[in-house]
PDB file of C-alpha atoms in Angstrom:
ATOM      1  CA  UNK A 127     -16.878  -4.254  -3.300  1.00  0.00           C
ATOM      2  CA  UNK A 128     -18.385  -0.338  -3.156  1.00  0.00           C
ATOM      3  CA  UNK A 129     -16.905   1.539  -6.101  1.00  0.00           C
ATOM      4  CA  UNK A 130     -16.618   5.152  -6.153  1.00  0.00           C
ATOM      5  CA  UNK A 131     -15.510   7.001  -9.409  1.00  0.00           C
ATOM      6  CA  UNK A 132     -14.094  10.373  -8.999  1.00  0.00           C
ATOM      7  CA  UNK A 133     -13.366  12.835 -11.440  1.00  0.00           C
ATOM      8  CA  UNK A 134      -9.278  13.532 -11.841  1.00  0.00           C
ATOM      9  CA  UNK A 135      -9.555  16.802  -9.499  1.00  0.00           C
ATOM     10  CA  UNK A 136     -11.239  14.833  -6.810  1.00  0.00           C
ATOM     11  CA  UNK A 137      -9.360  11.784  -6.833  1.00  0.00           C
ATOM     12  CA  UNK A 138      -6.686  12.321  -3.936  1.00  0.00           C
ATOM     13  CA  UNK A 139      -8.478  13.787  -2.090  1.00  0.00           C
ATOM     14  CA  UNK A 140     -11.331  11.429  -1.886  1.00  0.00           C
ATOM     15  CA  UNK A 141      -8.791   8.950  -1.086  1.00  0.00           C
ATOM     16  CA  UNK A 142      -7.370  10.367   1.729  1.00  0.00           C
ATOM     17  CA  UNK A 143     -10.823  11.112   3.295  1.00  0.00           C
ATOM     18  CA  UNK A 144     -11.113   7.333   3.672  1.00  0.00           C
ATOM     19  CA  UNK A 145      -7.772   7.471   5.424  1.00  0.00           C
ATOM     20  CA  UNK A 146      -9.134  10.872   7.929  1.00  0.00           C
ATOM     21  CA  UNK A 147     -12.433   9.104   8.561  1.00  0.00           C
ATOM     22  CA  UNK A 148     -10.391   6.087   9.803  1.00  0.00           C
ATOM     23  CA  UNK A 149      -8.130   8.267  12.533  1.00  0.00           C
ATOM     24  CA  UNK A 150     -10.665  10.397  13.442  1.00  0.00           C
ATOM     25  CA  UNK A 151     -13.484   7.322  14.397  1.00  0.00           C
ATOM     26  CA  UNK A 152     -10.583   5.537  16.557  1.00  0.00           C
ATOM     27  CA  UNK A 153      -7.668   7.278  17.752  1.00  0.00           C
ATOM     28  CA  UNK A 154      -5.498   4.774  18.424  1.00  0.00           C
ATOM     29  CA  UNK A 155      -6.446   2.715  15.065  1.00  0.00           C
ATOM     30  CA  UNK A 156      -3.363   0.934  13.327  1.00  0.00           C
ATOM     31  CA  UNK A 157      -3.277   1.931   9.767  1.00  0.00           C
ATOM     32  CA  UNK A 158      -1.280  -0.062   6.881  1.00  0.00           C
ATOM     33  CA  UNK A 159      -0.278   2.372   3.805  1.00  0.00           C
ATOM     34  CA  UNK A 160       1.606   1.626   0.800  1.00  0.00           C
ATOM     35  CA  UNK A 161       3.751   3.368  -1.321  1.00  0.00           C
ATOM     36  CA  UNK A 162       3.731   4.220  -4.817  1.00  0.00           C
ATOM     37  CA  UNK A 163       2.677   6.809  -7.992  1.00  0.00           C
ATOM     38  CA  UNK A 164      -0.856   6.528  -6.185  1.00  0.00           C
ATOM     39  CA  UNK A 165      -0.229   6.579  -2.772  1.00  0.00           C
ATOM     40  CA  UNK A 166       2.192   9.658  -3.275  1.00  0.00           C
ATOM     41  CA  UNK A 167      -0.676  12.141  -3.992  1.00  0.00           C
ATOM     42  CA  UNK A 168      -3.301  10.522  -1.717  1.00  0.00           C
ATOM     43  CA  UNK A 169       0.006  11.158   1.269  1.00  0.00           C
ATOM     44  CA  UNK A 170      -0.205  14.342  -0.323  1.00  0.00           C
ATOM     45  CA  UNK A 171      -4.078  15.205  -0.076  1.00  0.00           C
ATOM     46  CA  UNK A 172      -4.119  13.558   3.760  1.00  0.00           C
ATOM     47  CA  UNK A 173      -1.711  16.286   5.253  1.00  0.00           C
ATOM     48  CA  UNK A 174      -3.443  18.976   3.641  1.00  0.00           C
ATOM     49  CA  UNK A 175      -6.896  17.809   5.208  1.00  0.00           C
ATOM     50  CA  UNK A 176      -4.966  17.311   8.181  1.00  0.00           C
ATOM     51  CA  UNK A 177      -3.802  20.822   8.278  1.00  0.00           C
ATOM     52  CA  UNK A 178      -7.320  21.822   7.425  1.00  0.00           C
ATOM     53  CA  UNK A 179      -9.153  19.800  10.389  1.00  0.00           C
ATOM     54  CA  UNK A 180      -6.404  19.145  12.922  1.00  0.00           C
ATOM     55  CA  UNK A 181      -7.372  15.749  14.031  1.00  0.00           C
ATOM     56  CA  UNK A 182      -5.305  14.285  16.209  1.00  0.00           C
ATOM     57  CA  UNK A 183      -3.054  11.906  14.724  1.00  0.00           C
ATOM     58  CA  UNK A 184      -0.426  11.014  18.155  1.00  0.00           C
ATOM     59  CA  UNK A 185      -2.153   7.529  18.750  1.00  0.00           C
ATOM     60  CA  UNK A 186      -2.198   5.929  16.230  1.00  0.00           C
ATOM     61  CA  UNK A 187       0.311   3.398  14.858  1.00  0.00           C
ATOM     62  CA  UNK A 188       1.326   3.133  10.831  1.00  0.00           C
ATOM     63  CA  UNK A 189       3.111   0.046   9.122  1.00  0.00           C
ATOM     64  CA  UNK A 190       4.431  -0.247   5.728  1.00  0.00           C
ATOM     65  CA  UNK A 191       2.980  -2.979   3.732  1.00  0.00           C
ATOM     66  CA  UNK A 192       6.327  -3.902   2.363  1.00  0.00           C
ATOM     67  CA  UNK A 193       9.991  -2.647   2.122  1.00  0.00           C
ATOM     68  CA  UNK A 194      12.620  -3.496  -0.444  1.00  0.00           C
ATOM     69  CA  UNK A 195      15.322  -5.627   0.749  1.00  0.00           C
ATOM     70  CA  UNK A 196      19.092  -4.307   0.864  1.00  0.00           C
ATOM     71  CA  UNK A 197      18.178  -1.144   0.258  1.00  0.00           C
ATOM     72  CA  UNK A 198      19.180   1.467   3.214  1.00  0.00           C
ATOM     73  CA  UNK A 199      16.273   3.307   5.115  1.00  0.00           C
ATOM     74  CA  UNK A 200      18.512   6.579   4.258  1.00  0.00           C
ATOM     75  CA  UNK A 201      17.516   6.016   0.246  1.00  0.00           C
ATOM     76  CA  UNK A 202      14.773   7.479  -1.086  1.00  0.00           C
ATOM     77  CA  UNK A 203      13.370   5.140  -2.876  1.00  0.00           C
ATOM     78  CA  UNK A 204      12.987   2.896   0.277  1.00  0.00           C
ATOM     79  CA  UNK A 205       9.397   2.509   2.013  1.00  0.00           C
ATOM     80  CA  UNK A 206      10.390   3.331   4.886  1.00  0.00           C
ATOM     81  CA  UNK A 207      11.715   6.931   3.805  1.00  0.00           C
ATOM     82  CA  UNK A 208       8.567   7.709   1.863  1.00  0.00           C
ATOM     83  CA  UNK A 209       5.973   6.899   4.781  1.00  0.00           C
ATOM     84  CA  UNK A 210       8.449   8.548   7.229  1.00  0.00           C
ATOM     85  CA  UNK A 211       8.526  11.831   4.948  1.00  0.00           C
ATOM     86  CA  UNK A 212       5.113  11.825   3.702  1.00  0.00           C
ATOM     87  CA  UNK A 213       2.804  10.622   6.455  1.00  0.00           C
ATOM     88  CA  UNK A 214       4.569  10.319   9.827  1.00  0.00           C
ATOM     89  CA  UNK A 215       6.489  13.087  10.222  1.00  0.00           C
ATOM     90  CA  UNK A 216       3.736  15.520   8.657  1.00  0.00           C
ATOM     91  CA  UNK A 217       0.893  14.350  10.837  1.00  0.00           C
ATOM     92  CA  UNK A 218       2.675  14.306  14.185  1.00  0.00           C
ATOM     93  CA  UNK A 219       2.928  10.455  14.294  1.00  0.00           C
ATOM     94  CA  UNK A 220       5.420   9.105  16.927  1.00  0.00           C
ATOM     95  CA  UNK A 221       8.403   7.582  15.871  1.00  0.00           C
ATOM     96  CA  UNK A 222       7.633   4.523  18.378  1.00  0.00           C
ATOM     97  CA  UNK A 223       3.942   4.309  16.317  1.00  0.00           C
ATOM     98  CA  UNK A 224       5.788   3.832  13.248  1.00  0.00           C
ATOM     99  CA  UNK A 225       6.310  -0.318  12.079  1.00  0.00           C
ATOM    100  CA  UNK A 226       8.519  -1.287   9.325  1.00  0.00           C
ATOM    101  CA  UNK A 227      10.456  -4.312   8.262  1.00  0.00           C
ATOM    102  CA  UNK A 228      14.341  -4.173   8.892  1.00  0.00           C
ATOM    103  CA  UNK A 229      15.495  -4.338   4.634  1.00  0.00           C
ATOM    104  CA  UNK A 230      18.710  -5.161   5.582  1.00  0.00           C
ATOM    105  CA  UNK A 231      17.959  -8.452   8.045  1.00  0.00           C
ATOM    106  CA  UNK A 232      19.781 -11.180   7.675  1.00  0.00           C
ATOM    107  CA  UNK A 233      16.963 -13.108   7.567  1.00  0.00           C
ATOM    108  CA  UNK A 234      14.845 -11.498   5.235  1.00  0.00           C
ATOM    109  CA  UNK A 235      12.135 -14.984   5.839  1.00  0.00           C
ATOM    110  CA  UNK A 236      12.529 -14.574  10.005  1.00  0.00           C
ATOM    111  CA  UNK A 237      12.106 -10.783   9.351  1.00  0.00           C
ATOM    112  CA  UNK A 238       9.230 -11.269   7.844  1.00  0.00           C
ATOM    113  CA  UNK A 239       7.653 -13.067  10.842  1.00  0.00           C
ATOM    114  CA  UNK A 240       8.837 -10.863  13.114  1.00  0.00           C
ATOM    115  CA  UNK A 241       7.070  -8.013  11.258  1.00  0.00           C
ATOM    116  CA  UNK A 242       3.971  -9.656  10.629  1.00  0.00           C
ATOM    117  CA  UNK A 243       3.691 -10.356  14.304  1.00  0.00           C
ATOM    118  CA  UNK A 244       4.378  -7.124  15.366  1.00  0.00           C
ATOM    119  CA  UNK A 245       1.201  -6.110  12.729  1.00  0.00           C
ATOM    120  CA  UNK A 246      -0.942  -8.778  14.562  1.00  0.00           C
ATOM    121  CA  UNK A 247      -0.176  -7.595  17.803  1.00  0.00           C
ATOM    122  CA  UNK A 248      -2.862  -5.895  19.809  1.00  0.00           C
ATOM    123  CA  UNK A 249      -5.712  -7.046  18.023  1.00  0.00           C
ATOM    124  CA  UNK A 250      -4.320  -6.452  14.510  1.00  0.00           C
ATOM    125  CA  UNK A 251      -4.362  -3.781  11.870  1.00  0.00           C
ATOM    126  CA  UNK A 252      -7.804  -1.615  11.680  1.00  0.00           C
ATOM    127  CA  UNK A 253      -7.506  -0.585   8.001  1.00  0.00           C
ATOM    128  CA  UNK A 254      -5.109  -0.985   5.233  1.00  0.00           C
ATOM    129  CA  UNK A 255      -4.704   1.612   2.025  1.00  0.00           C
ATOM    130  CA  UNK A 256      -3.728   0.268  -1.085  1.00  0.00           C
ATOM    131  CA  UNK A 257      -2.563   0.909  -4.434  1.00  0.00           C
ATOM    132  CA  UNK A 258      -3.607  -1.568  -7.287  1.00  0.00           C
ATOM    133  CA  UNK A 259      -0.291  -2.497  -9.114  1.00  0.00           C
ATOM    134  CA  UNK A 260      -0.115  -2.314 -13.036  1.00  0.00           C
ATOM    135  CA  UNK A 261      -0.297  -6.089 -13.457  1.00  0.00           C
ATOM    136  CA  UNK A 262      -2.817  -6.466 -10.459  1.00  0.00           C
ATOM    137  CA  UNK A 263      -0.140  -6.874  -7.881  1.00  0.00           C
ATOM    138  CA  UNK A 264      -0.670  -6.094  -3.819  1.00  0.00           C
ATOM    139  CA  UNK A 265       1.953  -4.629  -1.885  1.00  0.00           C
ATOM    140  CA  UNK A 266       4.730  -7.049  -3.679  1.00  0.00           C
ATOM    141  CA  UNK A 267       2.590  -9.791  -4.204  1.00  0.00           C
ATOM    142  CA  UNK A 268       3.111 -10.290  -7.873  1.00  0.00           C
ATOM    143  CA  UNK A 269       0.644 -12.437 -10.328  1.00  0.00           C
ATOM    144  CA  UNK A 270       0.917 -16.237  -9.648  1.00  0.00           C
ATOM    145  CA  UNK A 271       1.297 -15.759  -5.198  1.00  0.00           C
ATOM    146  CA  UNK A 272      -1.270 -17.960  -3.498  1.00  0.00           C
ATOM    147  CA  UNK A 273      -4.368 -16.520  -1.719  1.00  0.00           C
ATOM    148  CA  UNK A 274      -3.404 -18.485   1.248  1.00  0.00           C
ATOM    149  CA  UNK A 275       0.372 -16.571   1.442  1.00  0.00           C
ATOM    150  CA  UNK A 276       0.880 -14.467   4.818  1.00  0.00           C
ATOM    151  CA  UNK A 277       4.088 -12.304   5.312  1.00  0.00           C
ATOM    152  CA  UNK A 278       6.886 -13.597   2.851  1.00  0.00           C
ATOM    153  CA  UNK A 279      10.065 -12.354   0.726  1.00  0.00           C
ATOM    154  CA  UNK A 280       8.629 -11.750  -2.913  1.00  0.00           C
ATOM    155  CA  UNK A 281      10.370 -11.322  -5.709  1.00  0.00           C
ATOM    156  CA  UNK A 282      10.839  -8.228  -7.804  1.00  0.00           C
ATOM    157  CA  UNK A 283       8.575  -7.550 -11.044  1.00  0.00           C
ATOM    158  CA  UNK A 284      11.532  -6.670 -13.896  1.00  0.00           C
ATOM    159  CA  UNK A 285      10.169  -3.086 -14.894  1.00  0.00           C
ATOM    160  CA  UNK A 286      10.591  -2.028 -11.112  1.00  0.00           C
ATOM    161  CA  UNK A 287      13.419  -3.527 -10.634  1.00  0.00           C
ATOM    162  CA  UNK A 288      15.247  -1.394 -13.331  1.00  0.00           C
ATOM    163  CA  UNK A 289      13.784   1.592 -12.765  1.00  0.00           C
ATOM    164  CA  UNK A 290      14.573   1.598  -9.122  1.00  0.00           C
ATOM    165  CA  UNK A 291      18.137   0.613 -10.346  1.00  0.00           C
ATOM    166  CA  UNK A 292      17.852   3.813 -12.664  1.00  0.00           C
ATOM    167  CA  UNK A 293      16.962   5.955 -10.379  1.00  0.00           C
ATOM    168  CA  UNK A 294      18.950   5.399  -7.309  1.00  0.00           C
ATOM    169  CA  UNK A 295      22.316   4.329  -8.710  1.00  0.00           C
ATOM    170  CA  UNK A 296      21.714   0.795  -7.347  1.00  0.00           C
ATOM    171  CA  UNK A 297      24.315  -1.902  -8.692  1.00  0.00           C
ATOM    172  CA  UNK A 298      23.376  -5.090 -10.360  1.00  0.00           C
ATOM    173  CA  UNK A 299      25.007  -7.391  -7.378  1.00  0.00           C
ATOM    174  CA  UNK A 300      22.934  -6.054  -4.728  1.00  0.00           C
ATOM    175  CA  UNK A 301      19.865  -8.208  -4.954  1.00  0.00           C
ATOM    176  CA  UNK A 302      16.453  -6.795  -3.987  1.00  0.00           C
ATOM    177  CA  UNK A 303      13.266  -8.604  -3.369  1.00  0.00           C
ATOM    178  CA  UNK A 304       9.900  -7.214  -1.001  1.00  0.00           C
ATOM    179  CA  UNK A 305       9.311  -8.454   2.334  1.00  0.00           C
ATOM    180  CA  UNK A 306       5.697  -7.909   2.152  1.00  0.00           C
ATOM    181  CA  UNK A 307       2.927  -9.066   4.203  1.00  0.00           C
ATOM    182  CA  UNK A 308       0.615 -11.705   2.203  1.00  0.00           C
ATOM    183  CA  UNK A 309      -2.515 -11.913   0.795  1.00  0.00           C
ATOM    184  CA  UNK A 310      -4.075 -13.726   3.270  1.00  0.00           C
ATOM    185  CA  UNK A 311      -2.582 -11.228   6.137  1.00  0.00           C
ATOM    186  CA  UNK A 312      -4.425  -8.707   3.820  1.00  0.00           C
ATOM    187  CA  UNK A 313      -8.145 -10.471   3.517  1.00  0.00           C
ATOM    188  CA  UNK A 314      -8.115 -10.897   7.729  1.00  0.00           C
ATOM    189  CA  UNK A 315      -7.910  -6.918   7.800  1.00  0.00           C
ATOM    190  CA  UNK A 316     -11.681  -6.109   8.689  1.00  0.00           C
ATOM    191  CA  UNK A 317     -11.727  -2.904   6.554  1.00  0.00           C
ATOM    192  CA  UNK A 318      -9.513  -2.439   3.055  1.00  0.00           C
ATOM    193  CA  UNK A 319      -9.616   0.519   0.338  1.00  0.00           C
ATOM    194  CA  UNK A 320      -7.726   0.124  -2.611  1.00  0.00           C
ATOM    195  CA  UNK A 321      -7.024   2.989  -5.294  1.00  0.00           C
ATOM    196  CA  UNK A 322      -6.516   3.428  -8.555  1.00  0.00           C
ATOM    197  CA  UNK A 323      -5.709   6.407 -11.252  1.00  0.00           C
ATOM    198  CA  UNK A 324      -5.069   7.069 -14.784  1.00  0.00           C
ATOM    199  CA  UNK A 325      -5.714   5.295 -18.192  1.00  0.00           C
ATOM    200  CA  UNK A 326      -2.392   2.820 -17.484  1.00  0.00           C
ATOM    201  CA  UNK A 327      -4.521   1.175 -14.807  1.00  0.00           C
ATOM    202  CA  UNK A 328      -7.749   0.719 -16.298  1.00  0.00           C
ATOM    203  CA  UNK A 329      -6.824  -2.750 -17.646  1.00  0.00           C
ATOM    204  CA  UNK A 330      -6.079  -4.699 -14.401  1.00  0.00           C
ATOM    205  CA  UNK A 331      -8.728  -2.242 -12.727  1.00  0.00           C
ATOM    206  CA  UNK A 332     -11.498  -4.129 -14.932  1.00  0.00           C
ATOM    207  CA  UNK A 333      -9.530  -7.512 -13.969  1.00  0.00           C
ATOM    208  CA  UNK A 334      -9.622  -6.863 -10.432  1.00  0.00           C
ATOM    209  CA  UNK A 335     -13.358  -6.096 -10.185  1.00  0.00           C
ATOM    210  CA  UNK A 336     -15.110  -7.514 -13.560  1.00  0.00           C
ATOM    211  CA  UNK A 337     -12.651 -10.545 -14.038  1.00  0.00           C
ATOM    212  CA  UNK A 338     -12.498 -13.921 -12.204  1.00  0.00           C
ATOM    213  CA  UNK A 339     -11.355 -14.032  -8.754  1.00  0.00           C
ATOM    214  CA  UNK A 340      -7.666 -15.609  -9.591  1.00  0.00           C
ATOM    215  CA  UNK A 341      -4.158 -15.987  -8.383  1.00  0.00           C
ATOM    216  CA  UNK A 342      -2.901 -14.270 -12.021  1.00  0.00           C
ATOM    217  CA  UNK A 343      -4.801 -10.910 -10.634  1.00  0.00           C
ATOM    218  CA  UNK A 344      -3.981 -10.880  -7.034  1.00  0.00           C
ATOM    219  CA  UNK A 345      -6.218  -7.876  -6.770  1.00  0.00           C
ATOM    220  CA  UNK A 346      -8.902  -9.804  -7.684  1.00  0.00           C
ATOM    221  CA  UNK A 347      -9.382 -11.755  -4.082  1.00  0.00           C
ATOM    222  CA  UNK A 348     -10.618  -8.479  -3.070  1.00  0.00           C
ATOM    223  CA  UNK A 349     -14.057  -9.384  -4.592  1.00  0.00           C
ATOM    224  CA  UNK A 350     -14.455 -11.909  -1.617  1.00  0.00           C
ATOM    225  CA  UNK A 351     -13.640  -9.203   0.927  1.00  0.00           C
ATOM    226  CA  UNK A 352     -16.398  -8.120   3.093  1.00  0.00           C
ATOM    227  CA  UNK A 353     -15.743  -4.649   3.780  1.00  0.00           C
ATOM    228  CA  UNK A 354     -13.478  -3.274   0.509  1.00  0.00           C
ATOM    229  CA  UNK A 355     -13.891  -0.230  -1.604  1.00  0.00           C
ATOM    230  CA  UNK A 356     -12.520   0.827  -4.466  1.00  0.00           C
ATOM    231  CA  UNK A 357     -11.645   3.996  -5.506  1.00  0.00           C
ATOM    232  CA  UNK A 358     -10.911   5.317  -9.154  1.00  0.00           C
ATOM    233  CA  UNK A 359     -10.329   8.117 -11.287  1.00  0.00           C
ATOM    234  CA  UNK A 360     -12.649   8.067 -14.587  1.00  0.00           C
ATOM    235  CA  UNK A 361      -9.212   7.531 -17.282  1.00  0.00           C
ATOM    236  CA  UNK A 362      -8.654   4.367 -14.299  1.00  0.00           C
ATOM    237  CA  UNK A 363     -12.503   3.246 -14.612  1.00  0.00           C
ATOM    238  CA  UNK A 364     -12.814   3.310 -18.473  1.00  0.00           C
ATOM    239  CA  UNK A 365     -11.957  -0.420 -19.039  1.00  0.00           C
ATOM    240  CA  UNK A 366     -15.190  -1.217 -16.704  1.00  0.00           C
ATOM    241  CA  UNK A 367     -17.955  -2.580 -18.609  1.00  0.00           C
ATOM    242  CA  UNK A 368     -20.921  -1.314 -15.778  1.00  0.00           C
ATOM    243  CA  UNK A 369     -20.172   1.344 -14.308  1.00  0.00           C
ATOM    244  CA  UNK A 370     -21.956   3.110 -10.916  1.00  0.00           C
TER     245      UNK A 370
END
């Protein structure tokens, strides 16, 4: 793992540079991003440097790491609505460029392969972004998911599930879960960054990079990847016993 530690002001857009540097050395590179109180202001800081630099974004391809099941591409709370409004639409990236998971499948295990094959196809993903999750998760890989797990239906951590509930008006009988790609489909990427910001994180930041590599951190697998940074915030870093 390279660690970088960025003061609060420099954060985003440090982030997102990783992201720029990735389009602009391949054009037609396929990109993974995730969504979340992260991800938001690192979307946020890549349009700006794209309005900046203008570098051409029409060739490359973006997938969602997950999507919540059941839950219509329309709401804004979905993955799908997020990337589409804060990524692909800003930088110029073609519809046909964008891959997501169909939420409302009937299928949601068949959908699953069907999505992770479309990832795989044409040599793969180039780079994935993502957000470290509270409790260490990845994309919706939650504590206790095997290393070895590829593209799946996970379940739902509680706290998300209500405050997604809260906030879109989402009845109790519809049930949501994450199609997700897996951890495994995560470690085969040749190039990962992960983020992380603010004092909430700093916990299962220090688990992630100081802790044992176990399936109770999921984050923590990326110690074994070969190419992985990690970027944080100092409030984010402050659990870390060394830091660089």
């Amino acid at each position: 793992m390279k660690i970088i530690i960025k003061e609060e002001k420099d954060f985003f857009r440090e982030a997102a540079s990783e992201i720029a540097q990735v389009i602009r050395k391949k054009t037609s590179a396929k990109i993974g991003l995730s969504t979340g109180r992260t991800t938001k202001g690192v979307h946020a800081a890549l349009v700006k440097l794209h309005e900046e630099e203008k570098f051409d974004c029409s060739g490359i391809t973006v997938f969602g790491i997950d999507e919540i099941t059941n839950m219509s591409r329309d709401c804004k709370a979905s993955c799908y609505y997020i990337l589409l409004h804060e990524v692909v639409e800003p930088l110029g990236i073609p519809l046909a460029n964008f891959i997501m998971p169909d939420p409302m499948a009937e299928d949601p295990q068949k959908e699953c392969r069907k999505f992770q094959q479309k990832v795989l196809a044409d040599g793969g993903a180039d780079f994935i972004f993502l957000g470290l999750g509270e409790n260490g998760h990845l994309g919706f890989n939650q504590p206790g998911t095997p290393f070895g797990q590829t593209a799946w239906l996970s379940w739902m951590d509680d706290s998300l599930n209500e405050r997604l509930r809260r906030e879109n008006n989402i009845p109790d009988e519809v049930k949501m879960g994450g199609l997700t790609l897996g951890i495994k489909d995560f470690m085969q990427c040749p190039h990962l960054v992960i983020a992380a910001n603010g004092e909430n994180k700093k916990e299962s930041v220090a688990r992630m990079i100081e802790g044992p590599v176990t399936e109770a951190v999921p984050a923590s697998i990326l110690q074994l990847h070969p190419d992985c940074k990690v970027i944080l915030d100092e409030a984010a870093a402050g659990g870390l016993k060394v830091t660089v």
